[in-house]
Coordinates of N, CA and C in Angstrom, one line a residue:
X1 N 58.1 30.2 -21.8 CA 57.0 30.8 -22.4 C 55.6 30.2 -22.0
X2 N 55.6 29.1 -22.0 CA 54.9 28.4 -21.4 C 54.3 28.3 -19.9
X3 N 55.0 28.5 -19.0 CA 54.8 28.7 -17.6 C 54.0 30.1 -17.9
X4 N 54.8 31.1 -18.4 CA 54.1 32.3 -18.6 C 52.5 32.7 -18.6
X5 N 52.0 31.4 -20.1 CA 51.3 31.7 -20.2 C 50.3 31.4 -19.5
X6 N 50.7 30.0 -18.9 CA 49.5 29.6 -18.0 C 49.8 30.3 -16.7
X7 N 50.5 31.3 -16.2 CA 50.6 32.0 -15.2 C 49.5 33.2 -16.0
X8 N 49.5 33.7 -17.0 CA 48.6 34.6 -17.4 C 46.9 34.0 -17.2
X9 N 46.8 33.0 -17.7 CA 45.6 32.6 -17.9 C 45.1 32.3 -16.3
X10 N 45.8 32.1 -15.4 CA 45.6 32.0 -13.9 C 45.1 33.2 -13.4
X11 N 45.9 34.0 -14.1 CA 45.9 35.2 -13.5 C 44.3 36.3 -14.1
X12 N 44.6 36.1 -15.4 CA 43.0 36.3 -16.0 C 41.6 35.8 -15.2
X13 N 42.1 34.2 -14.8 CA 40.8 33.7 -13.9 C 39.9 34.3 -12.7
X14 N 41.7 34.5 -12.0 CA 41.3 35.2 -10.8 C 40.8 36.6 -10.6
X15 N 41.2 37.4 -11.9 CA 40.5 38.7 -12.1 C 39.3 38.6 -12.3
X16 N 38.7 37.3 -13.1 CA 37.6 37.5 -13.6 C 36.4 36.8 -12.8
X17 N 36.9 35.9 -11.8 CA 36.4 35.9 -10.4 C 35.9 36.7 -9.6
X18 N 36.9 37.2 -9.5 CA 37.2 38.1 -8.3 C 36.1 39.7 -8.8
X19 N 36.4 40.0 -10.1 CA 35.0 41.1 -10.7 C 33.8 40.7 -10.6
X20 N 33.6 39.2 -11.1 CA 32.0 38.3 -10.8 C 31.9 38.3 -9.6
X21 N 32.6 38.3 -8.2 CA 32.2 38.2 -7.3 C 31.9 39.4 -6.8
X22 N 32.5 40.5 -6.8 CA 32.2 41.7 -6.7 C 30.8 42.4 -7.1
X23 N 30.8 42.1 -8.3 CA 29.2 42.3 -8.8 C 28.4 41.4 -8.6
X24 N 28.1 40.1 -8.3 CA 27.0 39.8 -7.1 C 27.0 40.3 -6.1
X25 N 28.0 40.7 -5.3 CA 27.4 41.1 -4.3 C 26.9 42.3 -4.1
X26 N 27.6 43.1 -5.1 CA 26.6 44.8 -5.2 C 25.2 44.6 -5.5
X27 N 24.7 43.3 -6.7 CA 23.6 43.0 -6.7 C 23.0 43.0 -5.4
X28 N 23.6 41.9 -5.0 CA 22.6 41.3 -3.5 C 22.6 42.3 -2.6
X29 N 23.3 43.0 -2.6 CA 23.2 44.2 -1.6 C 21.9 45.4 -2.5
X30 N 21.4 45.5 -3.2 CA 20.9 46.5 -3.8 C 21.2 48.1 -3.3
X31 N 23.0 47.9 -3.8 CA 23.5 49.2 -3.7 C 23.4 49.8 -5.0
X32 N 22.7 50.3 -5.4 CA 23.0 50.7 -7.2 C 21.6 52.1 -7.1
X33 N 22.1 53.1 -7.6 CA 21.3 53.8 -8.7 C 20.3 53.2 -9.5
X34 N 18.8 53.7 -8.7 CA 17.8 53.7 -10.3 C 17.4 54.5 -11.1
X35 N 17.7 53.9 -12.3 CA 16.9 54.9 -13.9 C 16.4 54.2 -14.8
X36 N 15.7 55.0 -15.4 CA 14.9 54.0 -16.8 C 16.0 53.8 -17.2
X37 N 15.8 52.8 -17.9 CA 16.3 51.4 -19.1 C 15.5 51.3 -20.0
X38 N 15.9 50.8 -21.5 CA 15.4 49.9 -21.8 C 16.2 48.6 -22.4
X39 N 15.3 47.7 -21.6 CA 16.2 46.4 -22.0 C 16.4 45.8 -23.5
X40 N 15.3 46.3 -24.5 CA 15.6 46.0 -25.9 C 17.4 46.9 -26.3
X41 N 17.4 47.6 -25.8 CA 18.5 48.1 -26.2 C 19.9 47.4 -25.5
X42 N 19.8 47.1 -24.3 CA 20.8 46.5 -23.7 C 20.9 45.1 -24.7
X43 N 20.1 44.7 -24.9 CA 19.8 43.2 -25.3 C 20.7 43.3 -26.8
X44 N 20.6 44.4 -27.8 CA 21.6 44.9 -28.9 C 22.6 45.0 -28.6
X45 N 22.9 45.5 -27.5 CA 24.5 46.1 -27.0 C 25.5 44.9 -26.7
X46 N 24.0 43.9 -26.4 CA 25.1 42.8 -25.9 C 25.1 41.6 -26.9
X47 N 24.2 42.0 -27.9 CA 24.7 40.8 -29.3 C 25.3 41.6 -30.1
X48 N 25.6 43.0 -30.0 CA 26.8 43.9 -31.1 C 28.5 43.1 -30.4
X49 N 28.2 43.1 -29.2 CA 29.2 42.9 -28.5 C 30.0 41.1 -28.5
X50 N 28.9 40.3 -28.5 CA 29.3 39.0 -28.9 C 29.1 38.7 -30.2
X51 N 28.6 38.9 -30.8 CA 28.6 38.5 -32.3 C 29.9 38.4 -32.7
X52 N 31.2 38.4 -32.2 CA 32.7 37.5 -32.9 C 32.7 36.4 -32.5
X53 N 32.4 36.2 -30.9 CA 32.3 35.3 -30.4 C 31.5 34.4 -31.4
X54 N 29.9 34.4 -31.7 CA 28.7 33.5 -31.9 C 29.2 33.4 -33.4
X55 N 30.2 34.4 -34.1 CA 30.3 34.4 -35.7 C 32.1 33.2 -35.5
X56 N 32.5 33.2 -34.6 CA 33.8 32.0 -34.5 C 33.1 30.8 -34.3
X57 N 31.9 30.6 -33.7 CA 31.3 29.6 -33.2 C 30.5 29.0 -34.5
X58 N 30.0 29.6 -35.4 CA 29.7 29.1 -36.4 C 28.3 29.2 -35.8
X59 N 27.4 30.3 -35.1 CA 26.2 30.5 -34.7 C 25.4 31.7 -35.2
X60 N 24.1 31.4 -35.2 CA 23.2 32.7 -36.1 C 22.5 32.9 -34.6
X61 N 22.7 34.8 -34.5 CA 21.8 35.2 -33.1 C 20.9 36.2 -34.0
X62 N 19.8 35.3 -33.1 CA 18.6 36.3 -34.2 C 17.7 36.8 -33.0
X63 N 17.7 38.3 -33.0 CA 16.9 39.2 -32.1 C 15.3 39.5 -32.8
X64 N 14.8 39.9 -31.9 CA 13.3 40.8 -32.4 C 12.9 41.3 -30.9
X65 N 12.0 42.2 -31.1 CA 11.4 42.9 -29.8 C 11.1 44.7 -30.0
X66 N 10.7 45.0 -29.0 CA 10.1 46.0 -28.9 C 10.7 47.0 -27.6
X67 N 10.9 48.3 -27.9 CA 11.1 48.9 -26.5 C 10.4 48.3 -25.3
X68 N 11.5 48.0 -24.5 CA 10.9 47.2 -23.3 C 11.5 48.3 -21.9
X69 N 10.8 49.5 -21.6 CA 11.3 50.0 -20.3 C 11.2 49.3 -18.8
X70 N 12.2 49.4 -18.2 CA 11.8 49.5 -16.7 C 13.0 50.2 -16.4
X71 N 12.8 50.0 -14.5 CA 13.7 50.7 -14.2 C 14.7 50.1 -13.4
X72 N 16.1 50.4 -13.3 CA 17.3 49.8 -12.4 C 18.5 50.4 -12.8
X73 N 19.3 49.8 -12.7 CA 21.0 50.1 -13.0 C 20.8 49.5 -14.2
X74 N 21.6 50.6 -15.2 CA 21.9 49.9 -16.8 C 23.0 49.4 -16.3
X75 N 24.1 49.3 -15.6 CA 25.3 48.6 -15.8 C 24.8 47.2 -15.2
X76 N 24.0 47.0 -14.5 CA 23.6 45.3 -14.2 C 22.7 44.6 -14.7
X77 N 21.5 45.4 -15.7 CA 21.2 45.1 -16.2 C 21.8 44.5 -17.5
X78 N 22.7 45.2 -18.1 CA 23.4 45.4 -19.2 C 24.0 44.2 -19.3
X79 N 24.7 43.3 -17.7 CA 25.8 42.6 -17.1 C 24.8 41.4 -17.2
X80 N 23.6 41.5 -17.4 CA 22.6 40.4 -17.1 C 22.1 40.2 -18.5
X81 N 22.2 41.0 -19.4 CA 21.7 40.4 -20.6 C 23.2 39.9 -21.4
X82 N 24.1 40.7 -20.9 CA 25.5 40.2 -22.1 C 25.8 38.9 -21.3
X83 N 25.3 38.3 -20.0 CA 25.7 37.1 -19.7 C 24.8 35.9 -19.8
X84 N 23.3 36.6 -20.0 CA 22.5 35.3 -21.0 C 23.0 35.2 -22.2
X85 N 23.0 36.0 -22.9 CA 23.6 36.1 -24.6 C 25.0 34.9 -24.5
X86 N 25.6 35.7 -23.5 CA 27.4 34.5 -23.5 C 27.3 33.5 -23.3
X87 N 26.2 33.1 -22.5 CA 25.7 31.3 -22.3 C 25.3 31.1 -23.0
X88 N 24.2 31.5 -23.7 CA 23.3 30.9 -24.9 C 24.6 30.7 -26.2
X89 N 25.4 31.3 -26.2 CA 26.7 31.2 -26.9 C 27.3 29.9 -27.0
X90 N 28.1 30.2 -25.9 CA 29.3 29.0 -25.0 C 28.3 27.3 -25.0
X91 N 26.8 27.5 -24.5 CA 26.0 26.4 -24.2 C 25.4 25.8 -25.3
X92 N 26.2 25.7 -26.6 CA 25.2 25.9 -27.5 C 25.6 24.6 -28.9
X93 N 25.4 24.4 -29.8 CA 25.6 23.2 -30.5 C 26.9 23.5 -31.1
X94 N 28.0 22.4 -31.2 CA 29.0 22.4 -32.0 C 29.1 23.3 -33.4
X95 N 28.2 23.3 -33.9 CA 28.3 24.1 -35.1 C 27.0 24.3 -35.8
X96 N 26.4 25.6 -36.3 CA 25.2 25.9 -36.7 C 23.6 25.7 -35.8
X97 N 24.6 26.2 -34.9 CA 23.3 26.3 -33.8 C 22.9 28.0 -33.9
X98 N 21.9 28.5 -32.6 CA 21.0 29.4 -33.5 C 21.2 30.2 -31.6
X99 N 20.9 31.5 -31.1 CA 20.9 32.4 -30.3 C 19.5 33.1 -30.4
X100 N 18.2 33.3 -29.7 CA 17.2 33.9 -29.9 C 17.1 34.9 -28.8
X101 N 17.2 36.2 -28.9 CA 17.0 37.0 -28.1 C 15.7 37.6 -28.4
X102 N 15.0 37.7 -27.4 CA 13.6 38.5 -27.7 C 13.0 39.5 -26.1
X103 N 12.6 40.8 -26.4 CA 12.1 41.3 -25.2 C 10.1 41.8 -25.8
X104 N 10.0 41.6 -25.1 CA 8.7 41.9 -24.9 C 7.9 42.6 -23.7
X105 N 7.0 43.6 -23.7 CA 6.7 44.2 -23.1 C 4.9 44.0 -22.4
X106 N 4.5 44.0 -21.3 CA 3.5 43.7 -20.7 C 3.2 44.9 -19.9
X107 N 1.4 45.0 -19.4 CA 1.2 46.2 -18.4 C 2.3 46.3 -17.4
X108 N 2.5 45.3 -17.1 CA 3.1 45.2 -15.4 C 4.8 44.8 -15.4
X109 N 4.9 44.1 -16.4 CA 6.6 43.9 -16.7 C 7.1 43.8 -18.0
X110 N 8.4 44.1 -18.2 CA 9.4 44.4 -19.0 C 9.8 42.9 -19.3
X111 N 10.3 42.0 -20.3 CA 10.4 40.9 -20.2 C 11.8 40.6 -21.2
X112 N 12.8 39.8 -20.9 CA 13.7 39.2 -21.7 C 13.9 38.0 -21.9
X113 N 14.1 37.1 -23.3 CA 14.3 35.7 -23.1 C 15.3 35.3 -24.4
X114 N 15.9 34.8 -23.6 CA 16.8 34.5 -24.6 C 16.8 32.8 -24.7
X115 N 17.0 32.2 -26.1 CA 17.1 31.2 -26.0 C 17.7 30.5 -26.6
X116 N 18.5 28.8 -27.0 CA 19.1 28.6 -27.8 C 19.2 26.9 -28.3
X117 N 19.4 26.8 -29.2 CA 19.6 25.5 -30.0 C 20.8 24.7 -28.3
X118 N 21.2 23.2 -28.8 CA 21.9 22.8 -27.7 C 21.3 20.9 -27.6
X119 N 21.8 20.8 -26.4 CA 21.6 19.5 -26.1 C 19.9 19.1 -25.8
X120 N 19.4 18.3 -25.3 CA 18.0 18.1 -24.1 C 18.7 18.1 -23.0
X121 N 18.6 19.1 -22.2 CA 18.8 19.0 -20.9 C 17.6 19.0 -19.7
X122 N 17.5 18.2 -18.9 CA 16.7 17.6 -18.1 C 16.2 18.6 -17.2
X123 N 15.0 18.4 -16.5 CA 14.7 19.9 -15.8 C 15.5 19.8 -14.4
X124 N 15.7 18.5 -14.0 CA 16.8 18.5 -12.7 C 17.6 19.4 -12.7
X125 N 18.5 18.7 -14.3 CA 20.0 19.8 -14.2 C 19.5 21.4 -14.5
X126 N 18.5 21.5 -15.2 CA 18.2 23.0 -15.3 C 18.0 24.0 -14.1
X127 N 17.5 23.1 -13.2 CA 16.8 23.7 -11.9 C 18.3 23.9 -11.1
X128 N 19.8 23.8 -11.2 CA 20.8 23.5 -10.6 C 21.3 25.1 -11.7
X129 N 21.0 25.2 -12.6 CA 21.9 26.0 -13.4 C 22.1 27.8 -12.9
X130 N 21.2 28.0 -12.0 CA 21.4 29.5 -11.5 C 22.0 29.3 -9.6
X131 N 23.2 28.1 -9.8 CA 23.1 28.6 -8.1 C 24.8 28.3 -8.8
X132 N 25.8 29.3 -7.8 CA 26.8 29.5 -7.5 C 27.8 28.9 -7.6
X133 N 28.6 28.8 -8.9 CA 30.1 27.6 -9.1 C 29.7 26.0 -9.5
X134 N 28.2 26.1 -10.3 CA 27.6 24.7 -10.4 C 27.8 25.1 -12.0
X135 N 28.0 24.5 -13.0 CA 28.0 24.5 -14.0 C 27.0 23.5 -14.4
X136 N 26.4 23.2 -16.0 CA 25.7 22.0 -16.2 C 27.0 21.0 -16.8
X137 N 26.5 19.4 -16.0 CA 27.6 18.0 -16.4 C 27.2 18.1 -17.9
X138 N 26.0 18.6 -19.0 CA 25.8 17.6 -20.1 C 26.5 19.2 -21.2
X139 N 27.7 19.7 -20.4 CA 28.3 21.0 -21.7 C 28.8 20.3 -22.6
X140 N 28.6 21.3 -23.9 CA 28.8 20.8 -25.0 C 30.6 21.2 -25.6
X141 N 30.5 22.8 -25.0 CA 31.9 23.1 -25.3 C 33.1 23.2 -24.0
X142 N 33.8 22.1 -23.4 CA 34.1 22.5 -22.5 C 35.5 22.8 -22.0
X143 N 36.0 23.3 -23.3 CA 37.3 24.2 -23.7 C 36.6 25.8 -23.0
X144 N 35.5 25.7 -22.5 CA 34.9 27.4 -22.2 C 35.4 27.3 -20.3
X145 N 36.3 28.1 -20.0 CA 36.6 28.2 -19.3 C 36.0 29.4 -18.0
X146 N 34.8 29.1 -18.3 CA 33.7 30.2 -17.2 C 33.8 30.0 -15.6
X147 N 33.4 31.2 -14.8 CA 33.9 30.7 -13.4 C 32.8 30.0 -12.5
X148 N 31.5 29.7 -14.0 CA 30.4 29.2 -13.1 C 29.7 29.7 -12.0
X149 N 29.8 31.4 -12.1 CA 28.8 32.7 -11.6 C 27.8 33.3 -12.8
X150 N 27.9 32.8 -13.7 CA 27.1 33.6 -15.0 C 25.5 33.5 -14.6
X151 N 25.2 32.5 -14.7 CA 23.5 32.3 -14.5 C 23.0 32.9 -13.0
X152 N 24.4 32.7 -12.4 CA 24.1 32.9 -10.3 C 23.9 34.7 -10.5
X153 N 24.9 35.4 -11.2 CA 24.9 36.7 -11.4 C 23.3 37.3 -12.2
X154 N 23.1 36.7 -13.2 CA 21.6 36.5 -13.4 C 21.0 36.6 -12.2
X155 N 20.6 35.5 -11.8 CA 19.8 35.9 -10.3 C 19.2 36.3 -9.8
X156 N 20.8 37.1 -9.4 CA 21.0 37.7 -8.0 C 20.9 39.4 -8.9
X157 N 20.9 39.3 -10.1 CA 20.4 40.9 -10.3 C 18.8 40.7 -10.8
X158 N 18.5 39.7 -11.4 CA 17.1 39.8 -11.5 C 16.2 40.2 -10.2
X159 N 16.8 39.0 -9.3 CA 16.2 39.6 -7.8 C 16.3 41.2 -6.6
X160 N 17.5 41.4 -7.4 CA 17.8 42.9 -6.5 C 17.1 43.9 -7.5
X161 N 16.1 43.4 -8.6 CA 15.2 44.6 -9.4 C 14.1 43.9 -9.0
X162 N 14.1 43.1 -8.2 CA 12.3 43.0 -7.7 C 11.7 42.1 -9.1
X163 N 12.2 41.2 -9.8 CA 12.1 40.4 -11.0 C 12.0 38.9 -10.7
X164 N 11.8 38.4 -11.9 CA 11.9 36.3 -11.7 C 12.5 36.0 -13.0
X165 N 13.3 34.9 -12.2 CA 14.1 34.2 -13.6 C 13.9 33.1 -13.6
X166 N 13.5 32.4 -14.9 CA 12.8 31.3 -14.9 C 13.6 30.8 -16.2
X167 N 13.9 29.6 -16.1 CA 14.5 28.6 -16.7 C 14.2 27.2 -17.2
X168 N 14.4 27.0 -18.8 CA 13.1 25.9 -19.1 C 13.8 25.1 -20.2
X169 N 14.3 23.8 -19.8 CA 14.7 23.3 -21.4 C 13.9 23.2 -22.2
X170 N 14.4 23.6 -23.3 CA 13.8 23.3 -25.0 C 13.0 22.0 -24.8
X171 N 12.0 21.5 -25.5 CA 11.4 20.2 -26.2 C 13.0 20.0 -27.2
X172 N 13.0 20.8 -28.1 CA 13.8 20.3 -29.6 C 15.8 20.5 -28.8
X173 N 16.0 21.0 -27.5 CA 17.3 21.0 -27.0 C 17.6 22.4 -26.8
X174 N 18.4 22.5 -25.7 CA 19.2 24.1 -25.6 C 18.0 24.4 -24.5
X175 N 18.1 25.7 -24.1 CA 17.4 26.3 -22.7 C 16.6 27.3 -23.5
X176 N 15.7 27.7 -22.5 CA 15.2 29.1 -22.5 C 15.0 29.9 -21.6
X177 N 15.5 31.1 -21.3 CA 15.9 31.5 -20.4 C 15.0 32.8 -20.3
X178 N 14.2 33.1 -19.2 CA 13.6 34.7 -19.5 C 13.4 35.4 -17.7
X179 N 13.5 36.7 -18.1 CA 13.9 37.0 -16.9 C 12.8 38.5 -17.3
X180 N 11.9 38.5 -16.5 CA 10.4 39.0 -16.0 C 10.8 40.3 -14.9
X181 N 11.1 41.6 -15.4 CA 11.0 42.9 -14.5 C 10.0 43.4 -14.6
X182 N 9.8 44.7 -13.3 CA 8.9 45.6 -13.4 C 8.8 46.4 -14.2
X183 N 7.7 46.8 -15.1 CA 7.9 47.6 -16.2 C 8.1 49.1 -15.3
X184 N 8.9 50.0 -15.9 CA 8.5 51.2 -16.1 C 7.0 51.9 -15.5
X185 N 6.8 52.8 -14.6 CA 6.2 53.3 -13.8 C 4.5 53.8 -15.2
X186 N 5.2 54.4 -16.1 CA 4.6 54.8 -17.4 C 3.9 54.0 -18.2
X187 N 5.1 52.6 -18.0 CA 4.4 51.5 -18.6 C 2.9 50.3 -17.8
X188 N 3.5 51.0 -16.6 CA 2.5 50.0 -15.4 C 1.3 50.4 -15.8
X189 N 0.6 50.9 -16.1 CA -0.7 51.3 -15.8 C -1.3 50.4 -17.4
X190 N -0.7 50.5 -18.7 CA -1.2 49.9 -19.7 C -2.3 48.9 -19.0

């Protein structure tokens, strides 16, 4: 039963590799369909979606924002906000730590930032946290078995929508994470 299961959980890994790697590279190729979005909505979809997770964790995710249009693939966008939310999760204080999701809207870009309670982590290791199979050394939960493409998948779709992702530890601990698109054609002119 045993072999089993850790034959299952192998096997889980490698699937879930193997889809992460898949969707970076559709990112980096900018093979995808564009349509309006908006990312306040994606940004709900993906704390409807983790909120068992953040409610097992003994975590409060508290949203606010405003319709934020631009334009790209909802499915990578979508993949880019439910995998800030999942870090800001997983990266987060042993217990009664806090999840801040917020979008906000500008003439020129669409904006998302998510942010969260956590350790102080240093801007060194911060500046290491969006490249490829690097995880950060100072995790707090490290029962979280991630394949260390989450932030890299970030990215690499921020950049295939012509966007910036910027990464900042907290003063008080935990990250903040916000990722800067082009607004909406409708919205540009504001």
């Amino acid at each position: 039963g045993e072999l089993v299961d850790r034959l299952h959980a192998v096997n889980t890994r490698a699937i879930d590799l193997t889809e992460a790697l898949l969707l970076l590279s559709r990112a980096d190729q900018r093979s995808f369909t564009r349509e309006p979005v908006d990312l306040s909505l994606l940004a709900e979809e993906s704390i409807e979606t983790l909120l068992p997770l953040a409610e097992e964790r003994g975590l409060t995710l508290e949203t606010s924002g405003e319709i934020t249009p631009t334009i790209g693939s909802r499915a990578l966008l979508l993949q880019l906000t439910t995998n800030l939310v999942q870090n800001a999760i997983v990266h987060n204080l042993p217990e009664q730590g806090t999840v801040w999701v917020t979008t906000t809207v500008h003439p020129k870009s669409a904006v998302v930032t998510v942010e969260n309670t956590g350790e102080k982590l240093s801007p060194q290791l911060v500046s290491t946290l969006a490249e490829p199979f690097l995880r950060g050394t100072e995790r707090i939960r490290s029962e979280h078995e991630g394949v260390g493409l989450g932030l890299a998948i970030v990215k690499s779709i921020t950049q295939a929508h012509e966007g910036t992702l910027t990464l900042t530890p907290r003063d008080a601990g935990g990250l903040r994470v916000t990722v800067q698109l082009p607004a909406a054609p409708a919205h540009a002119g504001r």
